[in-house]
Amino acid sequence: MPDKKSEIDQRIQNGIYGTPKIKPDEQRHYMGTFRERVWLTISVAEINNNDWSFAVREELTKHPDSLVIINGNLADHLTRNYIMLANQMQVQFTIKTGSDAKTTPDSLALVISDHKAVYESPVDVQKKYSRSNNNHNSVSPKKNSSIWKRLFKI
């Protein structure tokens, strides 16, 4: 009989407080999905500073069955291009509003996720697609030194 009572208590607790969630902080941060399902993230600060359409297009080309989650609490001019891109590429997207969609600089503005675990790393757009990480920086430019330093290797 103790099993019946604990089952009834659990149902009452679920009715009062709601069904317990797995990793609720992680789900809040990634706008309703788990970290292991994420292909790419763009923070509010990153979307304010740059247009990352090229990165989103590349990810959606690689993973056409993805889900794009957009922070609906941001200004329309920040999210419009990404919504149009998802429509153009015929990729499923959703716009999240409410208290979970924060607009602080470190909150997420856009998440590209899969329906299953993918374990991609890194997922931050700055780390994955930064223009400063391109091959342009692979060869360091030589300093212009004086002729005396070059001749005598001072």
mmCIF file of N, CA and C in Angstrom, residues 8 18 24 36 38 44 61 84 89 97-98 104 111 115 125 140 149 153:
data_model
loop_
_atom_site.group_PDB
_atom_site.id
_atom_site.type_symbol
_atom_site.label_atom_id
_atom_site.label_comp_id
_atom_site.label_asym_id
_atom_site.label_seq_id
_atom_site.Cartn_x
_atom_site.Cartn_y
_atom_site.Cartn_z
ATOM 1 N N ILE A 8 -0.254 8.577 -5.386
ATOM 2 C CA ILE A 8 -1.298 9.591 -5.235
ATOM 3 C C ILE A 8 -0.675 10.921 -4.821
ATOM 4 N N GLY A 18 2.950 21.344 -11.097
ATOM 5 C CA GLY A 18 3.289 21.010 -12.471
ATOM 6 C C GLY A 18 4.249 19.836 -12.524
ATOM 7 N N PRO A 24 15.781 22.211 -16.057
ATOM 8 C CA PRO A 24 14.972 23.388 -16.396
ATOM 9 C C PRO A 24 15.816 24.634 -16.704
ATOM 10 N N GLU A 36 22.485 19.542 -25.852
ATOM 11 C CA GLU A 36 22.999 18.500 -26.752
ATOM 12 C C GLU A 36 22.276 18.459 -28.102
ATOM 13 N N VAL A 38 21.679 21.319 -29.859
ATOM 14 C CA VAL A 38 21.934 22.616 -30.477
ATOM 15 C C VAL A 38 23.052 22.544 -31.513
ATOM 16 N N VAL A 44 22.140 37.818 -27.758
ATOM 17 C CA VAL A 44 21.546 39.124 -28.014
ATOM 18 C C VAL A 44 22.646 40.131 -28.356
ATOM 19 N N THR A 61 21.780 24.986 -44.369
ATOM 20 C CA THR A 61 22.123 24.194 -45.555
ATOM 21 C C THR A 61 22.661 22.831 -45.136
ATOM 22 N N MET A 84 12.938 35.546 -42.383
ATOM 23 C CA MET A 84 12.832 35.444 -43.843
ATOM 24 C C MET A 84 13.750 34.351 -44.382
ATOM 25 N N MET A 89 14.397 29.117 -46.889
ATOM 26 C CA MET A 89 15.018 27.794 -46.943
ATOM 27 C C MET A 89 14.046 26.685 -46.533
ATOM 28 N N THR A 97 8.262 33.934 -26.982
ATOM 29 C CA THR A 97 8.064 35.157 -26.210
ATOM 30 C C THR A 97 7.763 34.757 -24.776
ATOM 31 N N GLY A 98 7.616 35.720 -23.934
ATOM 32 C CA GLY A 98 7.307 35.424 -22.544
ATOM 33 C C GLY A 98 8.514 35.638 -21.660
ATOM 34 N N THR A 104 18.681 40.261 -22.173
ATOM 35 C CA THR A 104 19.978 40.689 -21.663
ATOM 36 C C THR A 104 21.054 40.307 -22.683
ATOM 37 N N VAL A 111 18.496 30.199 -31.762
ATOM 38 C CA VAL A 111 19.041 28.862 -31.548
ATOM 39 C C VAL A 111 18.637 28.000 -32.736
ATOM 40 N N HIS A 115 16.093 17.753 -33.635
ATOM 41 C CA HIS A 115 15.056 17.051 -32.885
ATOM 42 C C HIS A 115 15.636 15.913 -32.044
ATOM 43 N N VAL A 125 28.094 31.261 -32.201
ATOM 44 C CA VAL A 125 28.375 31.753 -33.547
ATOM 45 C C VAL A 125 29.709 32.488 -33.611
ATOM 46 N N SER A 140 50.900 35.562 -40.314
ATOM 47 C CA SER A 140 51.011 36.857 -39.665
ATOM 48 C C SER A 140 51.778 37.807 -40.568
ATOM 49 N N LYS A 149 68.091 47.076 -39.436
ATOM 50 C CA LYS A 149 67.710 45.912 -38.629
ATOM 51 C C LYS A 149 67.693 44.650 -39.480
ATOM 52 N N LYS A 153 70.333 42.195 -38.513
ATOM 53 C CA LYS A 153 69.473 41.321 -37.682
ATOM 54 C C LYS A 153 69.550 41.736 -36.230
#
